[in-house]
Coordinates of C-alpha atoms in Angstrom, one line a residue:
M1 CA -16.2 12.6 7.2
A2 CA -14.1 13.4 4.1
V3 CA -10.7 12.0 3.6
S4 CA -8.2 12.9 0.9
L5 CA -5.1 10.9 0.2
S6 CA -2.0 11.1 -1.9
S7 CA 0.9 8.7 -3.0
T8 CA 4.4 7.2 -4.4
V9 CA 6.5 3.2 -4.4
Y10 CA 9.1 -0.2 -4.3
F11 CA 10.9 -5.0 -2.3
H12 CA 12.8 -8.3 -1.2
S13 CA 12.8 -12.1 -1.8
L14 CA 10.1 -14.4 -0.5
N15 CA 10.3 -15.6 3.0
T16 CA 7.9 -18.4 4.1
R17 CA 9.1 -18.5 7.7
K18 CA 6.4 -18.2 10.3
S19 CA 8.7 -16.5 12.8
F20 CA 12.1 -14.8 13.0
K21 CA 14.6 -13.3 15.4
L22 CA 15.3 -9.6 15.6
G23 CA 18.7 -8.5 16.9
L24 CA 20.7 -5.3 17.2
P25 CA 24.5 -5.3 17.5
R26 CA 25.4 -6.8 20.9
S27 CA 27.2 -3.7 22.1
F28 CA 24.9 -1.1 20.5
S29 CA 24.6 2.0 22.6
F30 CA 21.5 4.2 22.5
A31 CA 23.5 7.4 22.7
S32 CA 23.6 6.8 26.4
S33 CA 25.3 4.8 29.1
T34 CA 22.8 1.9 28.6
N35 CA 23.6 -1.0 26.3
F36 CA 21.0 -3.5 25.1
T37 CA 20.9 -6.8 23.2
F38 CA 17.7 -7.1 21.1
K39 CA 16.5 -10.6 20.6
T40 CA 12.8 -11.7 20.3
L41 CA 10.4 -13.9 18.4
F42 CA 7.3 -12.8 16.4
E43 CA 4.5 -15.0 15.1
T44 CA 2.8 -14.3 11.8
Q45 CA -0.8 -13.2 12.2
A46 CA -3.4 -13.1 9.5
C47 CA -7.2 -12.5 9.1
Y48 CA -9.3 -10.8 6.5
H49 CA -11.7 -7.8 6.2
I50 CA -13.6 -5.9 3.5
G51 CA -13.4 -2.1 2.8
K52 CA -14.5 0.4 0.2
N53 CA -13.3 3.7 -1.4
A54 CA -12.7 5.5 -4.7
T55 CA -9.3 6.4 -5.9
Y56 CA -7.5 8.3 -8.7
L57 CA -3.9 8.4 -9.9
S58 CA -2.0 11.6 -10.7
P59 CA 1.3 12.1 -12.5
V60 CA 3.1 12.1 -9.1
C61 CA 1.3 8.9 -8.0
C62 CA -1.2 10.5 -5.7
V63 CA -4.1 8.5 -4.4
S64 CA -7.2 10.3 -3.2
V65 CA -10.1 9.0 -1.3
K66 CA -13.3 11.1 -1.1
C67 CA -16.2 8.7 -0.7
L68 CA -16.0 7.1 2.7
S69 CA -19.4 5.5 3.4
A70 CA -20.3 3.3 6.3
A71 CA -22.9 1.6 4.1
P72 CA -22.5 -2.2 3.7
V73 CA -20.6 -3.5 0.7
R74 CA -22.9 -4.7 -2.1
R75 CA -23.0 -8.5 -2.4
K76 CA -21.2 -9.8 -5.5
N77 CA -23.7 -11.0 -8.0
Y78 CA -21.6 -12.0 -11.0
E79 CA -19.0 -14.5 -12.2
F80 CA -15.6 -13.3 -13.1
S81 CA -12.6 -14.9 -14.8
D82 CA -9.1 -13.7 -15.8
C83 CA -8.0 -15.3 -19.1
V84 CA -4.4 -13.7 -19.3
A85 CA -5.0 -11.4 -22.2
E86 CA -8.6 -10.6 -21.3
V87 CA -11.1 -10.7 -18.5
E88 CA -14.7 -12.0 -18.7
L89 CA -17.7 -11.0 -16.6
K90 CA -21.0 -13.0 -16.5
L91 CA -24.0 -11.1 -15.2
P92 CA -27.2 -13.1 -14.5
L93 CA -30.3 -11.9 -16.2
E94 CA -32.4 -13.6 -13.5
G95 CA -35.1 -14.9 -15.8
R96 CA -35.7 -11.6 -17.6
D97 CA -36.7 -11.8 -21.2
V98 CA -33.9 -9.5 -22.5
Q99 CA -33.1 -8.8 -26.1
S100 CA -29.9 -7.2 -27.4
R101 CA -31.6 -3.9 -28.0
D102 CA -32.5 -3.7 -24.3
V103 CA -28.8 -3.8 -23.2
F104 CA -26.6 -0.7 -22.8
V105 CA -22.9 -1.3 -22.1
D106 CA -20.7 1.8 -21.5
V107 CA -17.0 0.9 -21.5
K108 CA -14.1 3.3 -20.8
E109 CA -10.4 2.6 -20.1
S110 CA -11.0 2.3 -16.3
F111 CA -14.8 2.1 -16.1
L112 CA -17.7 -0.2 -16.9
A113 CA -21.5 0.4 -16.7
V114 CA -24.2 -2.1 -17.7
K115 CA -27.8 -1.1 -17.9
L116 CA -31.1 -2.7 -19.1
Q117 CA -33.8 -0.7 -20.7
T118 CA -37.3 -2.1 -20.0
S119 CA -40.6 -0.7 -21.1
E120 CA -41.0 0.9 -17.7
A121 CA -37.5 2.2 -16.9
S122 CA -33.7 2.0 -17.2
M123 CA -32.2 -0.5 -14.7
S124 CA -28.5 -0.4 -13.7
I125 CA -27.0 -3.9 -13.4
L126 CA -23.4 -2.9 -12.7
E127 CA -21.5 0.4 -12.5
T128 CA -17.9 0.2 -11.3
A129 CA -14.3 1.5 -11.7
L130 CA -12.2 -1.4 -13.1
Y131 CA -9.3 -3.1 -11.3
E132 CA -7.0 -2.1 -14.1
K133 CA -7.1 -0.5 -17.5
I134 CA -8.6 -2.1 -20.6
K135 CA -8.9 -1.4 -24.4
P136 CA -12.4 0.1 -24.8
S137 CA -12.4 -0.3 -28.6
E138 CA -12.0 -4.1 -28.3
A139 CA -14.7 -4.7 -25.7
I140 CA -17.5 -7.1 -26.7
W141 CA -20.7 -8.3 -25.1
Y142 CA -23.4 -10.9 -25.9
I143 CA -26.3 -12.7 -24.3
D144 CA -25.7 -16.4 -23.5
E145 CA -28.9 -18.0 -22.4
D146 CA -29.7 -16.4 -19.0
H147 CA -26.4 -14.4 -18.7
L148 CA -25.0 -11.2 -20.1
V149 CA -21.3 -11.8 -20.9
V150 CA -18.9 -8.9 -21.2
N151 CA -15.4 -9.6 -22.5
L152 CA -12.7 -6.9 -21.9
K153 CA -9.2 -6.9 -23.4
K154 CA -6.5 -6.0 -20.9
L155 CA -4.2 -3.1 -21.6
D156 CA -1.4 -4.9 -19.6
T157 CA -1.6 -8.6 -20.0
D158 CA 1.1 -9.2 -17.3
I159 CA -1.3 -8.0 -14.5
K160 CA -3.4 -10.7 -12.9
W161 CA -6.9 -9.4 -12.0
P162 CA -8.4 -11.0 -8.8
D163 CA -11.7 -9.3 -9.6
I164 CA -13.4 -6.9 -12.0
T165 CA -13.2 -4.0 -9.6
E166 CA -10.7 -2.7 -7.0
T167 CA -11.9 -3.7 -3.6
W168 CA -10.2 -4.5 -0.3
E169 CA -10.5 -8.2 -1.1
S170 CA -9.1 -7.9 -4.6
L171 CA -6.2 -5.6 -3.5
K172 CA -5.2 -8.0 -0.8
V173 CA -4.7 -10.7 -3.4
G174 CA -3.3 -8.5 -6.2
V175 CA -0.9 -6.4 -4.2
M176 CA 0.4 -9.4 -2.2
Q177 CA 1.5 -10.9 -5.5
L178 CA 3.1 -7.7 -6.7
L179 CA 5.0 -7.1 -3.4
K180 CA 6.7 -10.4 -3.5
G181 CA 7.4 -10.3 0.2
T182 CA 8.5 -6.7 0.4
S183 CA 8.1 -5.2 3.9
I184 CA 6.0 -2.1 4.4
Y185 CA 6.9 0.8 6.8
I186 CA 4.3 3.3 8.0
V187 CA 5.7 6.7 8.9
G188 CA 4.2 10.0 10.0
E189 CA 3.5 12.4 12.8
S190 CA 1.4 10.1 14.9
T191 CA 2.9 6.9 16.4
E192 CA -0.6 5.6 17.2
N193 CA -1.9 6.1 13.7
N194 CA 1.2 4.6 12.2
Q195 CA 0.8 1.4 14.3
K196 CA -2.9 1.0 13.5
V197 CA -2.4 1.4 9.7
A198 CA 0.5 -1.0 9.8
R199 CA -1.6 -3.6 11.7
E200 CA -4.5 -3.3 9.3
L201 CA -2.2 -3.9 6.3
A202 CA -0.5 -6.8 8.1
V203 CA -3.9 -8.3 8.8
G204 CA -5.0 -8.0 5.1
L205 CA -1.7 -9.2 3.5
G206 CA -0.9 -11.9 6.1
Y207 CA 2.2 -10.0 7.1
T208 CA 3.8 -9.9 10.5
P209 CA 2.7 -6.7 12.3
L210 CA 5.4 -4.9 14.2
N211 CA 5.9 -1.5 15.7
T212 CA 9.2 0.0 16.7
G213 CA 7.8 1.8 19.8
E214 CA 6.9 -1.5 21.4
L215 CA 10.2 -3.1 20.5
L216 CA 12.1 -0.2 22.1
E217 CA 10.0 0.0 25.2
T218 CA 10.3 -3.8 25.7
F219 CA 14.0 -3.9 25.7
A220 CA 14.7 -0.6 27.4
E221 CA 12.1 -1.5 30.0
K222 CA 10.7 2.1 30.1
S223 CA 8.3 4.1 28.1
I224 CA 9.3 6.2 25.1
D225 CA 8.2 9.4 27.0
S226 CA 10.4 8.7 30.0
W227 CA 13.2 7.8 27.7
V228 CA 12.9 11.2 26.0
I229 CA 12.8 13.0 29.3
S230 CA 15.9 11.2 30.6
E231 CA 18.0 11.1 27.4
G232 CA 16.4 13.3 24.8
V233 CA 14.7 12.8 21.4
D234 CA 18.0 12.2 19.6
A235 CA 18.8 9.1 21.7
V236 CA 15.4 7.6 20.9
A237 CA 15.7 8.4 17.2
E238 CA 19.2 6.7 17.1
A239 CA 17.8 3.7 18.8
E240 CA 14.9 3.4 16.4
A241 CA 17.3 3.7 13.5
A242 CA 19.2 0.7 14.8
V243 CA 15.9 -1.3 15.0
L244 CA 15.1 -0.3 11.4
E245 CA 18.6 -1.5 10.4
S246 CA 17.9 -4.9 12.0
L247 CA 14.4 -5.1 10.3
S248 CA 15.7 -4.2 6.9
S249 CA 16.8 -7.7 6.1
H250 CA 13.4 -9.2 6.9
V251 CA 10.4 -9.6 4.6
R252 CA 6.7 -9.8 4.9
T253 CA 6.5 -7.4 7.8
A254 CA 4.3 -4.3 8.2
V255 CA 6.0 -1.9 10.6
G256 CA 4.5 1.1 12.4
T257 CA 7.3 3.6 13.3
L258 CA 7.6 6.3 15.9
G259 CA 5.9 9.6 15.0
G260 CA 7.0 13.2 15.4
S261 CA 10.4 14.4 16.6
Y262 CA 10.9 11.1 18.5
G263 CA 11.2 9.0 15.3
A264 CA 14.0 8.3 12.9
A265 CA 11.8 8.8 9.9
V266 CA 11.3 12.5 10.3
R267 CA 15.1 12.9 9.9
P268 CA 16.3 12.9 6.3
D269 CA 19.6 11.3 7.2
K270 CA 18.0 8.3 8.8
W271 CA 16.4 6.7 5.7
R272 CA 19.2 4.4 4.7
H273 CA 17.4 1.3 5.9
L274 CA 13.8 2.5 5.4
H275 CA 14.5 2.4 1.7
A276 CA 14.6 -1.4 2.1
G277 CA 10.8 -1.5 2.1
F278 CA 7.8 0.4 0.8
T279 CA 7.2 3.5 2.9
I280 CA 3.8 5.1 3.5
W281 CA 3.5 8.5 5.1
V282 CA 0.1 8.9 6.9
S283 CA -0.4 12.6 7.5
Q284 CA -3.0 15.1 8.6
S285 CA -4.0 17.5 5.8
E286 CA -5.3 21.1 5.7
A287 CA -6.7 20.5 2.2
T288 CA -10.5 20.9 1.7
D289 CA -10.7 18.9 -1.5
E290 CA -8.9 16.3 -3.7
A291 CA -7.1 18.8 -5.9
S292 CA -5.6 20.8 -3.0
A293 CA -4.6 17.6 -1.2
K294 CA -2.6 16.6 -4.3
V295 CA -0.9 20.0 -4.4
E296 CA -0.1 19.8 -0.7
A297 CA 1.5 16.4 -1.2
Q298 CA 3.5 17.6 -4.2
R299 CA 4.7 20.6 -2.1
S300 CA 5.9 18.3 0.7
I301 CA 7.9 16.3 -1.8
L302 CA 9.5 19.4 -3.3
D303 CA 10.3 21.0 0.0
G304 CA 11.9 17.9 1.4
N305 CA 12.2 19.6 4.8
K306 CA 11.0 16.4 6.6
G307 CA 12.3 12.9 6.1
Y308 CA 8.7 11.8 5.5
A309 CA 8.9 13.4 2.1
K310 CA 11.1 10.5 1.0
A311 CA 8.1 8.1 1.4
D312 CA 6.9 6.0 -1.4
V313 CA 3.2 6.7 -0.7
I314 CA 1.8 9.9 0.9
V315 CA -1.7 9.5 2.5
K316 CA -3.3 12.8 3.4
L317 CA -6.2 12.7 5.8
S318 CA -8.6 15.6 6.7
R319 CA -8.9 14.1 10.1
W320 CA -8.2 10.7 11.8
D321 CA -11.2 8.4 12.4
P322 CA -10.6 4.7 13.4
E323 CA -13.9 3.8 11.8
Y324 CA -12.2 4.2 8.4
I325 CA -8.9 2.5 9.1
Q326 CA -9.5 -0.1 6.5
T327 CA -10.4 2.5 3.8
I328 CA -7.0 4.2 4.5
A329 CA -5.2 0.8 4.3
K330 CA -7.1 0.0 1.0
S331 CA -5.9 3.3 -0.4
C332 CA -2.3 2.5 0.6
L333 CA -2.5 -0.8 -1.3
S334 CA -4.1 1.0 -4.3
G335 CA -1.1 3.4 -4.5
L336 CA 1.4 0.6 -4.1
K337 CA -0.3 -1.4 -6.9
Q338 CA -0.3 1.5 -9.4
L339 CA 3.4 2.3 -8.7
I340 CA 4.7 -1.2 -9.0
I341 CA 2.6 -1.7 -12.2
S342 CA 4.2 1.6 -13.6
D343 CA 7.7 0.1 -13.2
K344 CA 7.8 -3.7 -12.8
K345 CA 11.5 -3.6 -12.2
L346 CA 11.1 -1.8 -8.9
P347 CA 10.7 -5.0 -6.8
G348 CA 13.9 -6.5 -8.2
K349 CA 15.7 -3.2 -7.7
K350 CA 14.6 -3.1 -4.1
S351 CA 15.8 -6.6 -3.6
L352 CA 19.2 -5.7 -5.0
Y353 CA 19.4 -2.7 -2.7
I354 CA 18.9 -5.0 0.3
R355 CA 21.4 -7.7 -0.9
L356 CA 24.1 -5.0 -1.3
G357 CA 23.6 -4.0 2.3
C358 CA 21.3 -0.9 2.2
R359 CA 24.3 1.3 1.7
G360 CA 22.3 4.5 1.2
D361 CA 22.6 4.7 -2.6
W362 CA 18.8 4.4 -3.3
P363 CA 17.5 4.8 -6.0
N364 CA 20.8 5.0 -8.0
I365 CA 22.3 1.8 -6.8
K366 CA 26.1 1.6 -7.1
P367 CA 28.1 -1.5 -8.2
P368 CA 29.3 -4.0 -5.5
G369 CA 32.3 -2.7 -3.6
W370 CA 31.0 1.0 -3.6
D371 CA 32.0 2.6 -0.3
P372 CA 29.2 4.7 1.3
S373 CA 31.9 6.6 3.3
S374 CA 33.3 7.9 0.0
G375 CA 31.1 11.0 0.5
L376 CA 29.7 10.9 -3.0
D377 CA 26.2 12.4 -3.4
V378 CA 24.6 9.5 -5.3
S379 CA 21.1 10.8 -4.9
S380 CA 19.0 13.3 -3.1
D381 CA 17.0 10.3 -1.8
A382 CA 19.9 8.5 -0.3

């Protein structure tokens, strides 16, 4: 299986509560004669997994995954430490009589390779893409008793490295720190896929997993399909928009939304409260390679004919396969990481947007007292 992805990003204050209540306005009408009151309780769930993939970043913040292997992850055989301005890697020589002339270290901005040259052959000790960028010209290495020590100077000293490379485990730690509690919304054509990706992200980050379809069905006491038949897709989309409004004030949630014409996210005018969190569009792709997947994602953004084009991250899949759900989730985190790093003010800006009431003025936030009903076109994204 080959999978190609693509991407773009943004937050709210910390919330340490284990549970919360979700409520819609008491007299809210789902564009029908039926009125509901939403009130329920959700418990935080958390457990951890490991995944693997390769990524790249483009000028429009696209993330691509091409290498999806079911092979087991290689066991870590090194010591790693983050020393604020630099990172240090200690590789065991395992009793080998190694001299400096036997060591070959290849360092690039985002890549590290370490090899040993013996009389018989060249042996690869480590070859990996780095968690973040370093200054290749300032890299040093030396042999310390039975270890080879590699010291790398960070390009951005504000970024805490959980590990030398970008893995599912390191991204869970690193992105959780960067998000600062910001909720995540998964949008796209498939309700089922949206829910599965949201749950995997929630599991990794220790977030509360939610999906708007289950919330709507629980309180309407009927399935989404029967609701559509009886009242139409517009009624369901309006109801989901109300749920998203209620969720917009909460943090540390990963929300799977309704897909296709049923959902609010496909409608450009229903994104007012989705902008409260980081949105990820999981979409099927007709692209056959990484480059064409990137072009396809860029075209979707420029066309803007679907609300999904407003998403912060666009993930393009050649086909859906549940076996690689963690790889997809890992790529989502990789895109979020790179975008937050590219503009560290985004989390604070997202928090301000929420505090001012998600008025629809994202990303050009207006001063307090601005009236959304004024009709001003503050942004094409609003």
